[in-house]
């Protein structure tokens, strides 16, 4: 009973943070307190006219007046943070073929030989998949073509695009397309088609030639750097710089050379990079390309420092993982990044349609099925209804077991609002959808990265904060400085 | 406030404390978190004390450091446990209001009913 106390405490989570204590409210707003002030807060000894009290009051962690308003405001902010739940599945990944003209050492898609057309999505399945996609209540539909190499089944890609555009004349959704391609088979004609239908390209670039060619090779074993560099240039000329993006994978070959990877991205005209970890599926494990979390984190930290310095020197480049987390920490808005939300985006944020019409909660779930475990198969577009697939037990279980608000250790974690859960990875790595946080790499990595960013925010170096805000708002540092002055 | 009865054997840390000071939930949550560095075992003893046995997973572990961390974490977990009890009604009201909003006046009445 708090009513006899001089003030009322509202829900918050806390964590010792160097000499101080970090407190985060239900909506992700935070404050640092000294240990002494924290002890005073808990024992109701804070002066209600002190600066600390007023700061805590502004974050809705305490109140000495009617609690209705802070509860009302907190509820509104909480609703905004969770607004990604309003729309249901927006991202639909189509595996149009398992065939690939590359055989990358870490490939999690376990691709098939170029000649094996039995692994292509056929017309009937493609139609059924698109019909299923348009049953989603989401006002935005993003169709992402993956493989294998989707350009090897480009006729089906074209069919899906055109059939979706036709259906959208009735549904009026915001329709977007992305093709994830290694660019080996791209040509002027395909680029013209992509341009005509506003299809964006997401390609793969692991770094300069020696690093890229160590992992990304053709089926005959030769490096792909020269050809893809040429084709990135061509694609950017035809589609415009902003419509061609690239992703990198960190392996033991480039983990200690991330600066070189960043330089290569700049050289190729990219202004953002996503320093991604290797997923522990498929060939990556067999080829022993991994590293431990500490190794990744130490190198990630150095790379982030390098990127921040580049920005301070006038070069525009952002790091996407940091941007996602910073947006979660510093703004009231959700990010729509399915790998870091609660509940997880499995099925409700993203669905993956296999070449044969099987629907999975994520691409990792599809990989598990390839390895013989169909635990996260939601159904098949040829046999099941939308309700059976998206409201079935597989989706429900994945959601129920990925709410950080109720997971062991996450439920008390001060970083909870900025973090998420991945039931498929938990299941694969720890044999349990809920997972075991103390030994989970997902937890270790997110904890370290969020903590590092929080440390930088706490330092409150104006130059670094300007860089962060330029990433979050997608504006130049000069514009941010102007806003600060204004 | 540290209880005295710790006994360091070969790479094993035994911590005993008065069960009335800490809730079982706080003790178990602390042990759970320590599973990244130790195997943990909890036992209750006749004289209403709790015994926690921590066996480090790494040979090189510093037992003194682990013990200090354990006490710090246990106190934090106890505070969290007490906070959870204190906050449960308000938390429910916030989430309810977020997803099933009522008018400001109705929310005020709800809050009164919960005697917050
Ligand atoms: S995964 Fe780790 S860092 Fe993330 S909320 Fe859970 S305990 Fe916190």
XYZ file of C-alpha atoms and ligand atoms in Angstrom:
610
model
C 0.000 0.000 0.000
C 1.659 3.224 -1.167
C -1.164 5.641 -0.290
C 0.306 6.680 3.082
C 3.694 7.506 1.534
C 4.852 10.975 0.431
C 4.822 9.834 -3.181
C 3.760 6.964 -5.343
C 6.181 4.760 -7.255
C 5.256 3.655 -10.777
C 6.562 0.543 -12.536
C 10.173 0.674 -13.643
C 13.003 -1.813 -14.145
C 16.487 -1.092 -12.903
C 20.083 -2.155 -13.397
C 23.356 -1.200 -11.708
C 25.238 0.842 -14.256
C 28.874 1.495 -13.328
C 28.602 3.804 -10.288
C 24.970 4.654 -10.992
C 21.620 2.929 -11.395
C 19.672 2.907 -14.651
C 15.879 3.062 -14.318
C 13.617 2.420 -17.316
C 9.842 2.894 -17.266
C 7.207 0.764 -19.021
C 7.489 2.808 -22.219
C 11.285 2.759 -22.431
C 11.990 6.241 -21.027
C 15.057 6.144 -18.818
C 17.003 8.022 -16.181
C 20.309 7.471 -14.355
C 20.364 7.933 -10.575
C 23.239 7.861 -8.133
C 23.192 4.863 -5.761
C 22.315 7.239 -2.912
C 19.361 8.762 -4.727
C 18.170 5.287 -5.684
C 18.254 4.230 -2.024
C 16.361 7.421 -1.093
C 13.786 6.734 -3.807
C 13.139 3.217 -2.515
C 12.812 4.334 1.086
C 10.486 7.230 0.148
C 13.011 9.783 1.381
C 13.384 11.876 -1.741
C 12.442 15.501 -1.284
C 9.450 16.101 -3.539
C 10.816 19.495 -4.567
C 14.288 18.156 -5.423
C 15.567 18.087 -9.007
C 15.911 14.294 -8.874
C 12.275 13.897 -7.866
C 11.082 16.231 -10.598
C 13.178 14.375 -13.186
C 11.722 11.067 -12.021
C 8.253 12.562 -12.130
C 8.775 13.690 -15.720
C 9.604 10.046 -16.579
C 6.445 8.825 -14.789
C 8.464 6.844 -12.259
C 7.029 8.765 -9.298
C 4.112 11.078 -8.650
C 2.892 13.079 -5.683
C -0.423 13.988 -7.322
C -3.427 12.185 -8.869
C -2.032 9.025 -10.559
C -4.673 9.014 -13.329
C -2.761 11.309 -15.677
C 0.597 9.484 -15.519
C -1.145 6.113 -15.953
C -3.100 7.520 -18.902
C 0.090 8.908 -20.468
C 2.095 5.758 -19.837
C -0.653 3.680 -21.451
C -0.583 5.917 -24.537
C 3.207 5.628 -24.804
C 3.050 1.865 -24.232
C 0.461 1.560 -27.015
C 2.731 3.517 -29.371
C 5.714 1.279 -28.567
C 3.601 -1.790 -29.310
C 1.890 -0.343 -32.369
C 3.725 -2.820 -34.616
C 1.069 -5.278 -33.393
C -1.762 -3.329 -35.059
C -1.041 -4.385 -38.597
C -0.078 -8.058 -38.417
C 2.181 -9.646 -41.082
C 3.750 -7.072 -43.401
C 6.911 -8.848 -44.586
C 6.388 -11.846 -46.893
C 9.499 -13.675 -48.061
C 9.163 -15.794 -51.194
C 11.705 -18.543 -51.777
C 11.178 -18.710 -55.534
C 13.883 -21.317 -56.021
C 16.465 -23.246 -54.059
C 18.808 -23.238 -57.066
C 21.846 -21.024 -56.834
C 24.809 -20.108 -59.015
C 26.950 -19.592 -55.903
C 27.968 -21.900 -53.098
C 28.892 -19.540 -50.286
C 30.699 -21.155 -47.405
C 28.213 -19.922 -44.770
C 25.056 -20.331 -46.860
C 22.146 -20.946 -44.508
C 19.808 -21.586 -47.425
C 21.543 -24.866 -48.360
C 21.167 -24.145 -52.023
C 20.722 -26.651 -54.835
C 22.583 -27.084 -58.112
C 21.666 -24.698 -60.948
C 20.212 -27.512 -63.064
C 17.740 -28.813 -60.483
C 14.586 -27.043 -61.630
C 12.439 -29.306 -59.451
C 13.348 -26.858 -56.659
C 11.673 -23.918 -58.439
C 8.365 -22.439 -57.282
C 5.711 -23.178 -59.935
C 2.978 -20.895 -61.214
C 0.144 -22.475 -59.243
C 2.060 -22.271 -55.945
C 3.122 -18.677 -56.680
C -0.505 -17.682 -57.263
C -1.627 -19.390 -54.052
C 1.152 -17.600 -52.113
C 0.134 -14.171 -53.436
C -3.538 -14.888 -52.654
C -2.444 -15.755 -49.105
C -0.337 -12.583 -48.777
C -3.276 -10.362 -49.684
C -5.357 -11.901 -46.900
C -3.048 -10.203 -44.397
C -4.791 -7.245 -42.735
C -1.566 -5.217 -42.890
C -1.922 -1.961 -44.865
C 1.689 -2.429 -46.000
C 2.813 -5.488 -47.900
C 6.474 -6.030 -48.600
C 7.322 -8.991 -50.793
C 10.952 -10.020 -50.640
C 12.318 -12.494 -53.189
C 14.964 -14.834 -51.861
C 16.450 -18.167 -52.776
C 18.689 -19.803 -53.719
C 19.226 -17.114 -56.280
C 15.837 -15.648 -57.289
C 17.107 -14.429 -60.670
C 17.370 -18.102 -61.720
C 13.563 -18.282 -61.608
C 12.905 -14.742 -62.791
C 9.795 -15.656 -64.812
C 8.046 -16.548 -61.532
C 9.332 -13.360 -59.906
C 7.725 -11.420 -62.765
C 4.491 -13.346 -62.410
C 4.337 -12.671 -58.647
C 5.012 -8.949 -59.161
C 2.379 -8.566 -61.848
C -0.255 -10.667 -60.086
C 0.346 -8.726 -56.840
C 0.015 -5.416 -58.663
C -3.246 -6.648 -60.164
C -4.667 -7.728 -56.805
C -3.561 -4.467 -55.263
C -5.847 -2.563 -57.593
C -8.622 -3.950 -55.367
C -6.826 -3.932 -52.015
C -4.999 -0.575 -52.218
C -2.169 -1.525 -49.892
C 1.250 0.030 -49.815
C 3.018 -2.587 -51.918
C 6.803 -2.900 -51.961
C 9.159 -5.389 -53.609
C 12.757 -6.270 -52.813
C 14.860 -8.834 -54.617
C 17.740 -10.334 -52.662
C 20.211 -11.273 -55.349
C 23.907 -12.020 -55.620
C 23.779 -10.016 -58.913
C 25.750 -12.629 -60.888
C 22.916 -13.099 -63.383
C 21.692 -9.515 -63.589
C 21.562 -7.814 -66.985
C 20.187 -4.654 -68.555
C 16.854 -6.267 -69.417
C 16.245 -7.466 -65.849
C 17.284 -4.072 -64.487
C 14.784 -2.385 -66.802
C 12.066 -4.634 -65.399
C 13.083 -3.891 -61.803
C 13.082 -0.175 -62.554
C 9.664 -0.345 -64.205
C 8.101 -2.067 -61.211
C 9.940 -0.152 -58.491
C 11.716 -3.257 -57.206
C 14.616 -2.614 -54.846
C 17.783 -4.683 -54.812
C 19.409 -6.119 -51.722
C 22.723 -7.746 -52.552
C 25.597 -9.228 -50.571
C 29.019 -7.703 -50.081
C 31.317 -9.050 -47.389
C 34.195 -6.623 -47.857
C 37.107 -6.013 -50.212
C 38.085 -8.683 -52.760
C 40.192 -10.919 -50.496
C 37.540 -11.002 -47.744
C 34.532 -11.268 -50.073
C 36.053 -14.016 -52.204
C 37.008 -16.088 -49.153
C 33.341 -16.993 -48.614
C 31.281 -15.893 -51.569
C 32.216 -18.183 -54.432
C 30.613 -19.686 -57.530
C 29.691 -23.371 -57.621
C 32.976 -23.960 -59.423
C 34.846 -22.267 -56.587
C 35.949 -18.944 -58.061
C 35.512 -15.588 -56.319
C 32.596 -13.311 -57.207
C 33.902 -9.915 -56.111
C 34.889 -8.574 -59.559
C 31.611 -9.360 -61.227
C 29.382 -8.180 -58.400
C 31.325 -4.907 -58.022
C 30.725 -4.235 -61.699
C 27.046 -5.154 -61.356
C 26.483 -3.050 -58.223
C 27.695 -0.073 -60.251
C 25.428 -0.969 -63.159
C 22.407 -1.494 -60.872
C 22.993 1.832 -59.119
C 23.231 3.614 -62.469
C 19.912 2.145 -63.623
C 17.884 2.149 -60.385
C 19.466 4.981 -58.428
C 21.795 4.723 -55.447
C 19.049 4.498 -52.822
C 17.348 1.501 -54.437
C 20.396 -0.760 -54.180
C 21.359 -1.962 -50.727
C 23.884 -4.531 -49.541
C 24.225 -6.839 -46.579
C 27.355 -8.343 -45.101
C 27.897 -11.375 -42.946
C 30.559 -11.366 -40.258
C 32.648 -14.532 -40.257
C 35.954 -15.366 -38.642
C 37.535 -14.108 -41.910
C 36.403 -10.505 -41.535
C 35.508 -10.109 -37.847
C 38.838 -8.465 -37.048
C 38.878 -6.446 -40.279
C 35.556 -4.634 -40.072
C 37.176 -1.263 -40.853
C 38.202 -2.635 -44.235
C 34.633 -3.823 -44.810
C 33.309 -0.367 -43.936
C 35.806 1.272 -46.309
C 34.682 -1.078 -49.070
C 31.044 -0.107 -48.510
C 31.997 3.540 -48.850
C 34.042 2.784 -51.957
C 30.996 1.108 -53.537
C 28.816 4.140 -52.733
C 26.776 2.738 -49.825
C 25.918 5.057 -46.957
C 24.894 2.445 -44.419
C 26.108 -0.936 -43.267
C 24.522 -3.628 -41.114
C 27.228 -5.456 -39.200
C 25.450 -8.786 -38.907
C 26.476 -11.867 -37.003
C 26.613 -15.261 -38.606
C 23.481 -17.333 -38.069
C 24.301 -20.742 -36.667
C 22.383 -22.649 -39.336
C 23.279 -24.610 -42.439
C 26.843 -24.760 -43.719
C 28.205 -22.034 -41.414
C 28.535 -24.491 -38.535
C 30.112 -27.183 -40.688
C 32.638 -24.788 -42.192
C 33.634 -23.497 -38.731
C 33.276 -19.844 -39.684
C 32.017 -18.745 -36.278
C 33.525 -16.832 -33.351
C 32.490 -16.215 -29.777
C 30.226 -13.360 -28.679
C 33.051 -11.452 -26.945
C 35.174 -11.495 -30.106
C 32.305 -10.175 -32.170
C 31.395 -7.527 -29.609
C 34.945 -6.195 -29.172
C 35.292 -5.834 -32.940
C 31.790 -4.405 -33.318
C 32.647 -1.746 -30.726
C 35.795 -0.785 -32.639
C 33.865 -0.672 -35.912
C 31.204 1.545 -34.352
C 33.864 3.936 -33.064
C 35.348 4.030 -36.557
C 31.964 4.745 -38.166
C 31.197 7.503 -35.641
C 34.586 9.106 -36.360
C 33.959 8.924 -40.120
C 30.714 10.841 -39.583
C 32.471 13.422 -37.435
C 34.988 13.816 -40.288
C 32.152 14.576 -42.705
C 31.549 11.126 -44.238
C 27.924 9.956 -44.151
C 27.560 6.323 -43.114
C 25.339 4.689 -40.494
C 25.410 1.323 -38.767
C 21.965 -0.226 -38.984
C 21.923 -2.415 -35.878
C 22.938 0.499 -33.670
C 20.351 2.683 -35.410
C 17.581 0.173 -34.619
C 18.515 0.013 -30.937
C 19.090 3.773 -30.626
C 15.656 4.408 -32.128
C 14.169 2.104 -29.515
C 16.031 3.837 -26.691
C 15.705 7.474 -27.735
C 12.306 7.689 -29.443
C 8.779 6.606 -28.497
C 8.358 4.641 -31.735
C 8.588 0.937 -32.580
C 11.120 -0.042 -35.223
C 9.451 -2.888 -37.104
C 12.580 -5.025 -36.950
C 11.190 -8.531 -36.530
C 14.337 -9.967 -34.923
C 14.148 -7.577 -31.967
C 10.593 -7.201 -30.785
C 8.250 -8.610 -28.177
C 6.430 -10.733 -29.055
C 8.795 -11.892 -31.787
C 7.892 -11.185 -35.394
C 7.621 -14.921 -36.103
C 4.504 -15.284 -38.242
C 2.939 -12.012 -37.095
C 5.594 -9.699 -38.544
C 7.095 -11.937 -41.172
C 6.238 -15.163 -43.002
C 8.392 -17.234 -45.333
C 6.890 -19.107 -48.301
C 8.995 -22.058 -49.447
C 9.258 -23.013 -53.124
C 6.670 -25.783 -52.562
C 4.185 -23.540 -50.717
C 5.191 -24.433 -47.163
C 4.826 -21.407 -44.876
C 7.272 -20.863 -42.017
C 7.493 -18.351 -39.186
C 10.981 -17.252 -40.273
C 13.807 -18.137 -42.622
C 15.628 -19.931 -39.795
C 12.469 -22.024 -39.325
C 12.683 -22.977 -42.997
C 16.317 -23.966 -42.476
C 15.360 -26.166 -39.557
C 12.830 -27.900 -41.810
C 15.585 -28.436 -44.390
C 17.513 -30.139 -41.601
C 14.506 -32.397 -40.962
C 12.736 -30.570 -38.121
C 9.344 -29.109 -39.103
C 8.605 -27.600 -35.683
C 7.864 -24.121 -37.111
C 5.987 -25.067 -40.268
C 2.700 -23.125 -40.116
C 1.069 -24.914 -43.048
C 1.015 -24.997 -46.833
C -0.695 -22.536 -49.173
C -1.930 -25.404 -51.351
C -3.680 -27.214 -48.514
C -4.414 -24.803 -45.691
C -6.552 -21.711 -45.233
C -5.207 -18.340 -44.069
C -6.775 -18.937 -40.638
C -5.219 -22.390 -40.308
C -1.784 -21.021 -41.174
C -1.667 -17.685 -39.369
C -3.898 -18.455 -36.409
C -2.737 -22.028 -35.855
C -0.897 -23.460 -32.875
C 2.588 -22.964 -34.402
C 2.141 -19.194 -34.639
C 0.429 -19.008 -31.261
C 3.169 -20.967 -29.527
C 5.897 -18.842 -31.096
C 4.132 -15.687 -29.882
C 3.350 -16.987 -26.408
C 6.944 -17.986 -25.843
C 8.562 -14.797 -27.077
C 7.099 -12.076 -24.857
C 10.131 -10.692 -23.022
C 7.738 -9.308 -20.393
C 7.322 -12.849 -19.066
C 10.547 -14.653 -19.985
C 12.945 -15.637 -17.197
C 15.583 -12.918 -16.630
C 14.100 -10.714 -19.391
C 11.072 -9.988 -17.188
C 13.266 -7.981 -14.788
C 15.831 -6.730 -17.290
C 16.122 -2.958 -17.602
C 16.830 -3.381 -21.337
C 13.590 -5.281 -21.904
C 11.800 -2.529 -23.864
C 14.773 -2.252 -26.253
C 15.244 -5.989 -26.743
C 13.314 -8.988 -28.067
C 13.220 -12.749 -28.280
C 13.824 -15.352 -30.950
C 11.994 -18.609 -30.194
C 13.384 -20.362 -33.282
C 16.987 -19.680 -32.316
C 16.247 -20.671 -28.738
C 14.772 -23.922 -29.959
C 17.658 -24.612 -32.327
C 20.431 -23.679 -29.908
C 18.896 -24.634 -26.565
C 16.146 -27.105 -27.397
C 13.483 -24.918 -25.852
C 11.324 -22.104 -27.230
C 11.740 -20.004 -24.096
C 15.480 -20.513 -23.997
C 17.977 -20.189 -21.192
C 19.116 -16.568 -20.924
C 22.289 -17.066 -18.866
C 23.812 -19.187 -21.623
C 22.064 -17.635 -24.632
C 24.266 -15.921 -27.241
C 21.266 -13.874 -28.354
C 21.016 -12.437 -24.834
C 24.768 -11.977 -24.384
C 25.144 -10.067 -27.626
C 22.102 -7.841 -27.247
C 22.953 -7.126 -23.636
C 26.497 -6.030 -24.569
C 25.439 -3.917 -27.555
C 22.551 -2.194 -25.727
C 24.769 -1.556 -22.718
C 27.518 -0.061 -24.905
C 25.066 2.275 -26.619
C 23.606 3.239 -23.242
C 27.119 4.070 -22.014
C 27.628 6.375 -24.989
C 24.251 8.011 -24.385
C 25.126 8.479 -20.706
C 28.413 10.188 -21.645
C 26.246 12.652 -23.566
C 29.020 13.814 -25.882
C 27.178 16.306 -28.100
C 29.121 15.333 -31.250
C 28.336 11.635 -30.829
C 24.706 12.365 -29.987
C 24.454 14.425 -33.190
C 25.714 11.406 -35.135
C 23.164 9.157 -33.424
C 20.300 11.546 -34.144
C 21.404 11.836 -37.760
C 21.116 8.032 -38.041
C 17.754 7.873 -36.277
C 16.185 10.676 -38.302
C 18.044 9.986 -41.558
C 19.246 13.597 -41.723
C 22.686 15.102 -42.138
C 24.665 16.102 -39.072
C 24.472 19.730 -40.178
C 20.680 19.544 -40.162
C 20.758 18.027 -36.663
C 23.085 20.762 -35.456
C 20.710 23.330 -36.955
C 17.773 21.740 -35.115
C 19.764 21.799 -31.859
C 20.504 25.502 -32.327
C 16.896 26.259 -33.268
C 24.261 -7.564 6.643
C 26.263 -10.311 5.018
C 25.685 -13.632 6.729
C 28.791 -15.223 8.059
C 28.354 -18.858 7.157
C 30.218 -19.150 3.935
C 32.532 -21.998 3.469
C 34.974 -22.154 0.623
C 35.962 -25.603 -0.345
C 37.869 -26.638 -3.397
C 36.308 -24.427 -6.106
C 32.949 -24.387 -4.436
C 31.183 -21.557 -2.674
C 28.585 -22.219 -0.004
C 26.486 -19.264 1.016
C 23.989 -19.513 3.865
C 21.533 -16.856 4.902
C 18.381 -16.215 6.879
C 15.333 -17.163 4.796
C 13.255 -14.425 6.423
C 15.438 -11.732 4.837
C 15.014 -12.848 1.246
C 12.067 -14.275 -0.609
C 12.492 -17.665 -2.303
C 11.664 -16.040 -5.672
C 14.565 -13.588 -5.288
C 16.949 -16.393 -4.349
C 15.942 -18.579 -7.300
C 16.148 -15.684 -9.775
C 19.636 -14.858 -8.514
C 20.701 -18.486 -8.909
C 19.212 -18.514 -12.409
C 21.292 -15.505 -13.466
C 24.423 -17.083 -12.006
C 24.048 -20.099 -14.247
C 26.228 -18.346 -16.824
C 29.240 -18.791 -14.542
C 28.286 -21.446 -11.963
C 26.329 -24.608 -11.422
C 23.889 -23.725 -8.685
C 22.150 -25.728 -6.000
C 19.742 -24.462 -3.333
C 18.748 -26.206 -0.125
C 16.610 -25.159 2.827
C 17.902 -26.006 6.269
C 16.069 -26.774 9.499
C 16.889 -23.479 11.221
C 14.999 -21.517 8.527
C 18.110 -20.682 6.594
C 18.793 -21.161 2.902
C 21.969 -22.728 1.594
C 23.196 -21.929 -1.920
C 26.049 -23.930 -3.388
C 27.835 -22.353 -6.336
C 30.314 -24.393 -8.345
C 32.149 -22.231 -10.898
C 32.183 -23.520 -14.454
C 35.678 -22.145 -15.042
C 38.703 -23.380 -13.115
C 40.123 -19.863 -13.032
C 37.045 -18.281 -11.413
C 37.605 -15.817 -8.580
C 35.421 -17.071 -5.707
C 35.526 -13.819 -3.760
C 34.335 -11.889 -6.790
C 31.543 -14.390 -7.406
C 30.432 -14.117 -3.803
C 30.343 -10.312 -3.927
C 28.394 -10.393 -7.160
C 25.976 -12.922 -5.689
C 25.127 -10.719 -2.697
C 24.715 -7.634 -4.891
C 22.433 -9.495 -7.254
C 20.421 -11.076 -4.435
C 19.634 -7.679 -2.941
C 18.643 -6.301 -6.360
C 16.437 -9.323 -6.977
C 14.756 -8.833 -3.603
C 14.055 -5.183 -4.499
C 12.674 -6.287 -7.872
C 10.479 -8.875 -6.185
C 9.060 -6.259 -3.816
C 8.630 -3.789 -6.678
C 6.751 -6.411 -8.707
C 4.269 -6.864 -5.883
C 3.936 -3.120 -5.524
C 3.508 -2.488 -9.242
C 1.351 -5.408 -10.351
C -1.977 -3.492 -10.243
C -0.567 -0.377 -11.915
C 1.125 -2.471 -14.584
C -2.108 -4.256 -15.383
C -3.964 -0.936 -15.560
C -1.371 0.518 -17.965
C -1.537 -2.465 -20.332
C -5.337 -2.628 -20.112
C -5.624 1.089 -20.842
C -3.161 0.714 -23.738
C -5.103 -2.027 -25.498
C -8.661 -1.526 -24.175
C -8.777 2.198 -23.439
C -11.539 3.760 -21.345
C -12.272 7.464 -20.778
C -10.157 9.489 -18.370
C -13.036 9.557 -15.855
C -13.523 5.773 -16.058
C -9.797 5.241 -15.651
C -9.886 7.411 -12.526
C -12.656 5.212 -11.088
C -10.738 2.046 -11.911
C -7.680 3.425 -10.145
C -9.782 4.269 -7.082
C -11.155 0.717 -7.004
C -7.624 -0.654 -6.948
C -6.814 1.699 -4.042
C -3.553 2.740 -5.669
S 17.573 -11.079 -23.894
Fe 18.966 -10.374 -22.297
S 19.285 -8.203 -22.713
Fe 17.447 -8.843 -23.812
S 15.716 -8.411 -22.403
Fe 16.343 -10.539 -22.096
S 17.773 -10.465 -20.404
Fe 17.631 -8.381 -21.221
